[in-house]
Amino acid sequence: MSTPDLPSVADVAADIAGVVRRMTHGETQAFAFGDDGVPEAVIASYDQYDDLGGDTSLGRRPDVVAPDVLGRQLAAMVEAMRGGTFEYPVLVGDGEPVLVVMSTQQYRTMRGDDEPPPGVIDDPTVRVYDSMPTPQSKPFSLDEWAEGDPFTQQMLDEVRRERRSAAGSVAAGTTADAGAIAKRPTLYLTVGLPGTGKTTWARRVAGEVGALRLTKDEWVKALYGDGNPEVASTVIEGRLIGIGLRGLELGVDVVIDFGLWSRAERDALRDAAARVGARAEVRYFEVAPGEQRRRLDERLAARPEDTWPISDAELASWAARFDVPTAGELDGSDPVGDPPDGFAGWPEWIADRWPPAVGKRPS
């Protein structure tokens, strides 16, 4: 059974700004959407998600996705839901979360609702079958419960403000025995070609969250001046990765500012972060070719000590070798793949890709 009037994925993606606006003003409640009339996903207000303990029951990513980014990535998210690889709900807003995107199954779990009868495809935001909810079901929000009680409404507002203030500085889903939320360190991976803004962003994040920034070009320039030997570059990358992983083990956020043009490099570092108990975020930077050329020329003229001349032919060659990150890499829903043939695991691949010294490869 499908729901003919259900919004499609494309419809919702095209109207994300409107959905955010209506959610902000309380004009839109939780609703399901999906293709072919099948409710595959749900958008709910952050207040409802917060009231029903979504962080505890579902977990979450610590970042808040901008509405325009969600619009571009929504189709890939729903595809991940269909394939069973969509992990955590996605918080959306301009700085502060306004709404949350999750699968219909996650929405049922958060509410504590029972499953529909066999063969029934239902919209979990509007129950359409005769069935009593489980004892844990919460069919109305705390706002409805507090309606008409100004004191309770004020208390809810204060609790929400405190939760949102704390949410910006913690990794979600991990709680200590006393209820405090423990922070997992984050490995930020900057991905992009030269002149796209990676280092500018890395510097800003390092200042904002106190992360250890590891920008390879600065080390190569300091050691080799105008030279840029490729074999030494890979060794320096490897050494900085080792420093970064140790920082993660000590609980320090780390920014790897290399470009990381290949999917294999990014998967290897995501795997390495998980092995030391950290989370990884892939940040992709892209600008139009003309703007990229302008930035590179401006940087070379203003700070020749920080960079090297780069020709249009080199840019074209590098662009042809570049693996653009998938939407799943960016939102964390893509699992880490297997290492290339010939390697027992990603640690062995890392040791080969980033050898410990010039002229040395693992035996």
Short mmCIF file of C-alpha atoms in Angstrom, two decimals:
data_model
loop_
_atom_site.label_atom_id
_atom_site.label_comp_id
_atom_site.label_asym_id
_atom_site.label_seq_id
_atom_site.Cartn_x
_atom_site.Cartn_y
_atom_site.Cartn_z
CA MET A 1 0.00 0.00 0.00
CA SER A 2 1.47 3.35 -1.01
CA THR A 3 0.51 6.91 -0.24
CA PRO A 4 -0.09 8.78 -3.52
CA ASP A 5 0.08 12.27 -1.98
CA LEU A 6 3.42 11.63 -0.27
CA PRO A 7 6.12 14.18 -1.26
CA SER A 8 8.90 12.72 -3.41
CA VAL A 9 12.56 12.94 -2.51
CA ALA A 10 13.13 15.45 -5.31
CA ASP A 11 10.19 17.59 -4.13
CA VAL A 12 11.56 17.81 -0.60
CA ALA A 13 15.13 18.45 -1.78
CA ALA A 14 13.92 21.35 -3.92
CA ASP A 15 11.98 22.89 -1.02
CA ILE A 16 14.41 22.41 1.87
CA ALA A 17 14.64 26.16 2.52
CA GLY A 18 10.86 26.34 2.73
CA VAL A 19 10.68 23.32 5.03
CA VAL A 20 13.24 24.90 7.37
CA ARG A 21 11.34 28.18 7.38
CA ARG A 22 8.02 26.48 8.14
CA MET A 23 9.58 24.29 10.84
CA THR A 24 11.12 27.39 12.44
CA HIS A 25 7.70 29.06 12.64
CA GLY A 26 5.88 25.90 13.75
CA GLU A 27 3.86 25.72 10.52
CA THR A 28 5.11 22.23 9.56
CA GLN A 29 5.05 19.15 11.76
CA ALA A 30 6.88 15.86 11.24
CA PHE A 31 6.15 14.37 7.81
CA ALA A 32 7.25 11.38 5.76
CA PHE A 33 8.42 11.41 2.15
CA GLY A 34 9.75 9.03 -0.47
CA ASP A 35 9.51 7.93 -4.06
CA ASP A 36 6.63 5.97 -5.66
CA GLY A 37 4.37 6.89 -2.76
CA VAL A 38 6.40 4.86 -0.25
CA PRO A 39 7.33 6.64 3.02
CA GLU A 40 11.08 6.05 3.15
CA ALA A 41 12.25 8.95 5.28
CA VAL A 42 10.94 11.43 7.85
CA ILE A 43 11.72 15.06 8.56
CA ALA A 44 10.88 16.07 12.12
CA SER A 45 11.52 19.22 14.08
CA TYR A 46 14.61 19.22 16.26
CA ASP A 47 12.39 19.98 19.25
CA GLN A 48 10.44 16.77 18.74
CA TYR A 49 13.67 14.80 18.22
CA ASP A 50 15.09 16.35 21.40
CA ASP A 51 11.89 15.82 23.43
CA LEU A 52 11.71 12.14 22.50
CA GLY A 53 15.37 11.47 23.32
CA GLY A 54 16.53 10.93 19.75
CA ASP A 55 20.20 11.30 20.71
CA THR A 56 19.89 8.47 23.21
CA SER A 57 17.84 6.06 21.11
CA LEU A 58 19.35 6.78 17.69
CA GLY A 59 22.69 8.54 18.20
CA ARG A 60 23.67 11.48 16.04
CA ARG A 61 26.44 13.25 14.23
CA PRO A 62 27.84 16.23 16.15
CA ASP A 63 27.70 18.64 13.20
CA VAL A 64 24.70 20.55 11.85
CA VAL A 65 24.25 20.44 8.07
CA ALA A 66 23.29 23.64 6.26
CA PRO A 67 19.95 23.49 4.39
CA ASP A 68 21.53 23.97 0.95
CA VAL A 69 23.95 21.11 1.63
CA LEU A 70 21.05 18.87 2.65
CA GLY A 71 19.25 19.73 -0.57
CA ARG A 72 22.23 18.47 -2.59
CA GLN A 73 22.75 15.35 -0.49
CA LEU A 74 19.19 14.28 0.31
CA ALA A 75 18.84 11.86 -2.62
CA ALA A 76 22.05 10.09 -1.61
CA MET A 77 20.87 9.89 2.00
CA VAL A 78 17.59 8.24 1.00
CA GLU A 79 19.50 5.85 -1.26
CA ALA A 80 21.62 4.91 1.78
CA MET A 81 18.41 4.28 3.76
CA ARG A 82 17.22 1.91 1.03
CA GLY A 83 20.53 0.06 1.15
CA GLY A 84 20.61 -0.13 4.94
CA THR A 85 23.81 1.93 5.25
CA PHE A 86 22.30 5.13 6.66
CA GLU A 87 23.66 5.30 10.19
CA TYR A 88 22.65 8.39 12.17
CA PRO A 89 19.94 11.02 11.77
CA VAL A 90 21.13 14.28 10.19
CA LEU A 91 20.61 17.58 11.99
CA VAL A 92 19.85 20.55 9.74
CA GLY A 93 19.93 24.29 10.32
CA ASP A 94 22.01 27.43 10.08
CA GLY A 95 24.24 26.85 13.10
CA GLU A 96 21.45 25.77 15.45
CA PRO A 97 19.52 22.59 14.49
CA VAL A 98 15.97 23.21 13.31
CA LEU A 99 14.99 19.87 11.83
CA VAL A 100 16.21 16.28 11.66
CA VAL A 101 16.22 13.82 8.74
CA MET A 102 15.92 10.12 9.55
CA SER A 103 14.57 6.90 8.10
CA THR A 104 10.99 5.86 8.84
CA GLN A 105 12.32 2.97 10.92
CA GLN A 106 14.43 5.36 13.00
CA TYR A 107 11.39 7.56 13.55
CA ARG A 108 9.39 4.57 14.82
CA THR A 109 12.26 3.60 17.11
CA MET A 110 12.49 7.12 18.52
CA ARG A 111 8.74 7.23 19.25
CA GLY A 112 8.64 3.68 20.58
CA ASP A 113 5.92 2.72 18.09
CA ASP A 114 5.14 -0.86 17.18
CA GLU A 115 5.70 -2.16 13.66
CA PRO A 116 2.84 -2.09 11.14
CA PRO A 117 1.05 -5.35 10.39
CA PRO A 118 2.63 -7.60 7.72
CA GLY A 119 2.18 -6.24 4.21
CA VAL A 120 1.25 -2.75 5.38
CA ILE A 121 3.37 0.21 4.31
CA ASP A 122 2.46 3.11 6.54
CA ASP A 123 3.41 6.69 7.16
CA PRO A 124 4.83 6.61 10.72
CA THR A 125 3.99 10.28 11.23
CA VAL A 126 0.28 9.52 10.65
CA ARG A 127 -0.80 6.10 11.95
CA VAL A 128 -3.11 4.53 9.37
CA TYR A 129 -3.72 1.09 10.88
CA ASP A 130 -5.68 -0.15 13.88
CA SER A 131 -3.06 -1.04 16.43
CA MET A 132 -2.37 -0.03 19.99
CA PRO A 133 1.07 1.47 20.54
CA THR A 134 3.58 -0.22 22.76
CA PRO A 135 3.81 0.96 26.39
CA GLN A 136 6.84 3.09 25.45
CA SER A 137 5.07 4.85 22.59
CA LYS A 138 4.96 8.65 22.79
CA PRO A 139 2.20 9.78 20.39
CA PHE A 140 2.44 13.45 21.33
CA SER A 141 5.29 15.83 22.01
CA LEU A 142 6.20 17.57 25.22
CA ASP A 143 4.95 20.82 23.68
CA GLU A 144 1.47 19.30 23.43
CA TRP A 145 1.73 18.01 26.98
CA ALA A 146 2.77 21.45 28.28
CA GLU A 147 0.17 23.36 26.27
CA GLY A 148 -1.67 25.83 28.45
CA ASP A 149 0.95 25.69 31.20
CA PRO A 150 3.29 28.72 30.87
CA PHE A 151 5.57 27.56 33.70
CA THR A 152 6.18 24.13 32.08
CA GLN A 153 6.70 25.75 28.69
CA GLN A 154 9.32 28.08 30.18
CA MET A 155 11.14 25.13 31.77
CA LEU A 156 11.16 23.24 28.45
CA ASP A 157 12.63 26.26 26.69
CA GLU A 158 15.42 26.54 29.26
CA VAL A 159 16.27 22.84 29.03
CA ARG A 160 16.42 23.04 25.24
CA ARG A 161 18.74 26.04 25.31
CA GLU A 162 21.11 24.19 27.64
CA ARG A 163 21.06 21.06 25.48
CA ARG A 164 21.76 22.99 22.31
CA SER A 165 24.65 24.82 23.95
CA ALA A 166 26.18 21.50 25.00
CA ALA A 167 25.52 19.81 21.65
CA GLY A 168 27.95 22.04 19.78
CA SER A 169 30.96 20.80 21.73
CA VAL A 170 30.36 17.08 22.15
CA ALA A 171 30.24 14.00 19.96
CA ALA A 172 26.75 12.58 20.20
CA GLY A 173 25.59 9.26 21.44
CA THR A 174 28.28 8.59 24.08
CA THR A 175 27.22 9.13 27.69
CA ALA A 176 29.07 8.67 30.94
CA ASP A 177 27.48 6.84 33.89
CA ALA A 178 26.45 10.10 35.51
CA GLY A 179 24.78 11.25 32.28
CA ALA A 180 27.59 13.52 31.06
CA ILE A 181 28.41 13.26 27.38
CA ALA A 182 31.94 12.23 26.52
CA LYS A 183 33.68 13.70 23.53
CA ARG A 184 35.32 11.55 20.90
CA PRO A 185 38.20 13.23 19.06
CA THR A 186 37.61 14.07 15.42
CA LEU A 187 39.92 13.62 12.45
CA TYR A 188 39.08 16.26 9.84
CA LEU A 189 40.17 15.31 6.31
CA THR A 190 40.42 18.23 3.88
CA VAL A 191 39.84 17.08 0.31
CA GLY A 192 40.38 19.18 -2.79
CA LEU A 193 42.80 20.46 -5.39
CA PRO A 194 45.22 23.37 -4.77
CA GLY A 195 43.66 26.79 -4.35
CA THR A 196 40.22 25.61 -3.25
CA GLY A 197 40.39 26.90 0.33
CA LYS A 198 41.46 23.83 2.31
CA THR A 199 44.21 25.46 4.36
CA THR A 200 42.16 28.58 5.08
CA TRP A 201 39.41 26.37 6.48
CA ALA A 202 41.91 24.19 8.37
CA ARG A 203 43.40 27.24 10.08
CA ARG A 204 39.97 28.47 11.10
CA VAL A 205 38.89 25.11 12.52
CA ALA A 206 42.18 24.73 14.38
CA GLY A 207 41.53 28.06 16.06
CA GLU A 208 37.87 27.39 16.79
CA VAL A 209 38.09 23.88 18.27
CA GLY A 210 41.76 23.75 19.30
CA ALA A 211 42.60 21.10 16.71
CA LEU A 212 46.13 20.11 15.74
CA ARG A 213 46.57 21.29 12.14
CA LEU A 214 48.96 19.27 9.95
CA THR A 215 49.49 21.04 6.61
CA LYS A 216 52.02 19.15 4.51
CA ASP A 217 53.03 22.01 2.22
CA GLU A 218 54.31 24.03 5.17
CA TRP A 219 56.68 21.22 6.15
CA VAL A 220 57.87 20.53 2.61
CA LYS A 221 58.52 24.23 2.03
CA ALA A 222 60.43 24.54 5.31
CA LEU A 223 62.64 21.53 4.51
CA TYR A 224 63.11 21.86 0.74
CA GLY A 225 62.47 25.52 -0.11
CA ASP A 226 61.62 25.81 -3.78
CA GLY A 227 62.07 22.06 -4.27
CA ASN A 228 59.13 19.70 -3.93
CA PRO A 229 60.43 16.12 -4.31
CA GLU A 230 57.53 13.70 -4.55
CA VAL A 231 59.22 10.89 -2.64
CA ALA A 232 59.98 13.19 0.29
CA SER A 233 56.46 14.55 0.16
CA THR A 234 54.95 11.10 0.73
CA VAL A 235 57.30 10.45 3.67
CA ILE A 236 56.38 13.80 5.26
CA GLU A 237 52.70 12.98 4.83
CA GLY A 238 53.25 9.64 6.54
CA ARG A 239 55.12 11.20 9.43
CA LEU A 240 52.39 13.80 9.93
CA ILE A 241 49.72 11.11 9.80
CA GLY A 242 51.57 9.27 12.56
CA ILE A 243 51.60 12.45 14.66
CA GLY A 244 47.92 13.00 13.94
CA LEU A 245 46.92 9.48 15.01
CA ARG A 246 48.86 9.89 18.23
CA GLY A 247 47.05 13.16 18.84
CA LEU A 248 43.71 11.39 18.40
CA GLU A 249 44.77 8.75 20.90
CA LEU A 250 45.39 11.57 23.38
CA GLY A 251 41.93 13.02 22.73
CA VAL A 252 43.01 15.92 20.50
CA ASP A 253 41.08 16.87 17.36
CA VAL A 254 43.29 16.75 14.25
CA VAL A 255 43.09 18.33 10.80
CA ILE A 256 44.92 16.50 7.99
CA ASP A 257 45.42 19.16 5.32
CA PHE A 258 46.84 17.22 2.36
CA GLY A 259 44.18 17.26 -0.38
CA LEU A 260 43.69 13.47 -0.27
CA TRP A 261 42.79 13.08 -3.92
CA SER A 262 42.04 9.34 -3.87
CA ARG A 263 39.17 7.48 -2.24
CA ALA A 264 41.69 4.88 -1.01
CA GLU A 265 43.60 7.54 0.97
CA ARG A 266 40.41 8.77 2.60
CA ASP A 267 39.16 5.27 3.41
CA ALA A 268 42.54 4.37 4.89
CA LEU A 269 42.50 7.38 7.20
CA ARG A 270 38.87 6.88 8.17
CA ASP A 271 39.80 3.31 9.12
CA ALA A 272 42.87 4.51 11.04
CA ALA A 273 40.76 7.02 12.99
CA ALA A 274 38.26 4.33 13.96
CA ARG A 275 41.09 2.09 15.17
CA VAL A 276 42.14 4.71 17.74
CA GLY A 277 38.57 5.44 18.85
CA ALA A 278 38.11 8.65 16.87
CA ARG A 279 35.56 9.76 14.34
CA ALA A 280 36.40 11.14 10.90
CA GLU A 281 34.84 13.91 8.83
CA VAL A 282 35.55 14.41 5.14
CA ARG A 283 35.39 18.06 4.04
CA TYR A 284 35.39 18.69 0.29
CA PHE A 285 36.50 22.00 -1.25
CA GLU A 286 35.81 23.00 -4.82
CA VAL A 287 35.85 26.26 -6.80
CA ALA A 288 35.42 27.11 -10.46
CA PRO A 289 38.62 26.79 -12.56
CA GLY A 290 38.85 30.53 -13.15
CA GLU A 291 38.58 31.29 -9.43
CA GLN A 292 41.11 28.56 -8.65
CA ARG A 293 43.60 30.11 -11.08
CA ARG A 294 43.06 33.55 -9.59
CA ARG A 295 43.62 32.31 -6.05
CA LEU A 296 46.79 30.43 -6.94
CA ASP A 297 48.29 33.45 -8.73
CA GLU A 298 47.35 35.75 -5.86
CA ARG A 299 48.84 33.40 -3.28
CA LEU A 300 52.10 33.01 -5.20
CA ALA A 301 52.47 36.78 -5.54
CA ALA A 302 51.60 37.52 -1.91
CA ARG A 303 53.27 34.56 -0.15
CA PRO A 304 55.88 32.89 -2.37
CA GLU A 305 57.39 31.31 0.73
CA ASP A 306 54.21 29.22 1.22
CA THR A 307 53.66 27.77 -2.23
CA TRP A 308 55.08 26.86 -5.66
CA PRO A 309 54.20 27.95 -9.20
CA ILE A 310 51.46 25.71 -10.64
CA SER A 311 50.72 25.58 -14.36
CA ASP A 312 47.34 25.11 -16.04
CA ALA A 313 48.62 21.81 -17.44
CA GLU A 314 49.42 20.57 -13.94
CA LEU A 315 45.97 21.57 -12.69
CA ALA A 316 44.30 19.73 -15.57
CA SER A 317 46.43 16.63 -14.95
CA TRP A 318 45.64 16.62 -11.24
CA ALA A 319 41.92 17.18 -11.83
CA ALA A 320 41.86 14.12 -14.08
CA ARG A 321 43.32 11.99 -11.27
CA PHE A 322 41.04 13.37 -8.56
CA ASP A 323 38.33 11.16 -7.01
CA VAL A 324 35.48 13.49 -6.09
CA PRO A 325 34.05 12.41 -2.71
CA THR A 326 30.63 10.80 -2.77
CA ALA A 327 27.72 12.19 -0.81
CA GLY A 328 28.06 9.17 1.44
CA GLU A 329 31.66 10.04 2.24
CA LEU A 330 30.66 13.56 3.17
CA ASP A 331 27.75 12.61 5.41
CA GLY A 332 29.47 9.53 6.84
CA SER A 333 26.95 7.01 5.50
CA ASP A 334 29.39 5.31 3.09
CA PRO A 335 31.20 2.44 4.84
CA VAL A 336 34.97 2.17 4.54
CA GLY A 337 35.74 -0.14 1.66
CA ASP A 338 38.26 -2.96 1.43
CA PRO A 339 41.91 -2.13 0.69
CA PRO A 340 43.24 -2.78 -2.83
CA ASP A 341 44.26 -6.30 -3.79
CA GLY A 342 47.53 -7.41 -2.28
CA PHE A 343 47.04 -5.78 1.12
CA ALA A 344 45.83 -7.62 4.20
CA GLY A 345 44.30 -4.46 5.63
CA TRP A 346 44.38 -0.68 5.58
CA PRO A 347 47.34 -0.45 8.01
CA GLU A 348 49.47 -2.37 5.49
CA TRP A 349 48.26 -0.13 2.67
CA ILE A 350 49.13 2.99 4.69
CA ALA A 351 52.65 1.68 5.32
CA ASP A 352 53.11 1.23 1.56
CA ARG A 353 51.44 4.48 0.46
CA TRP A 354 53.29 6.57 3.04
CA PRO A 355 56.68 4.84 3.57
CA PRO A 356 58.59 5.57 6.79
CA ALA A 357 61.67 7.01 5.04
CA VAL A 358 62.95 8.00 1.60
CA GLY A 359 63.82 4.91 -0.40
CA LYS A 360 62.19 2.51 2.07
CA ARG A 361 59.13 0.35 1.56
CA PRO A 362 57.86 -2.33 3.92
CA SER A 363 59.20 -5.80 3.10
#
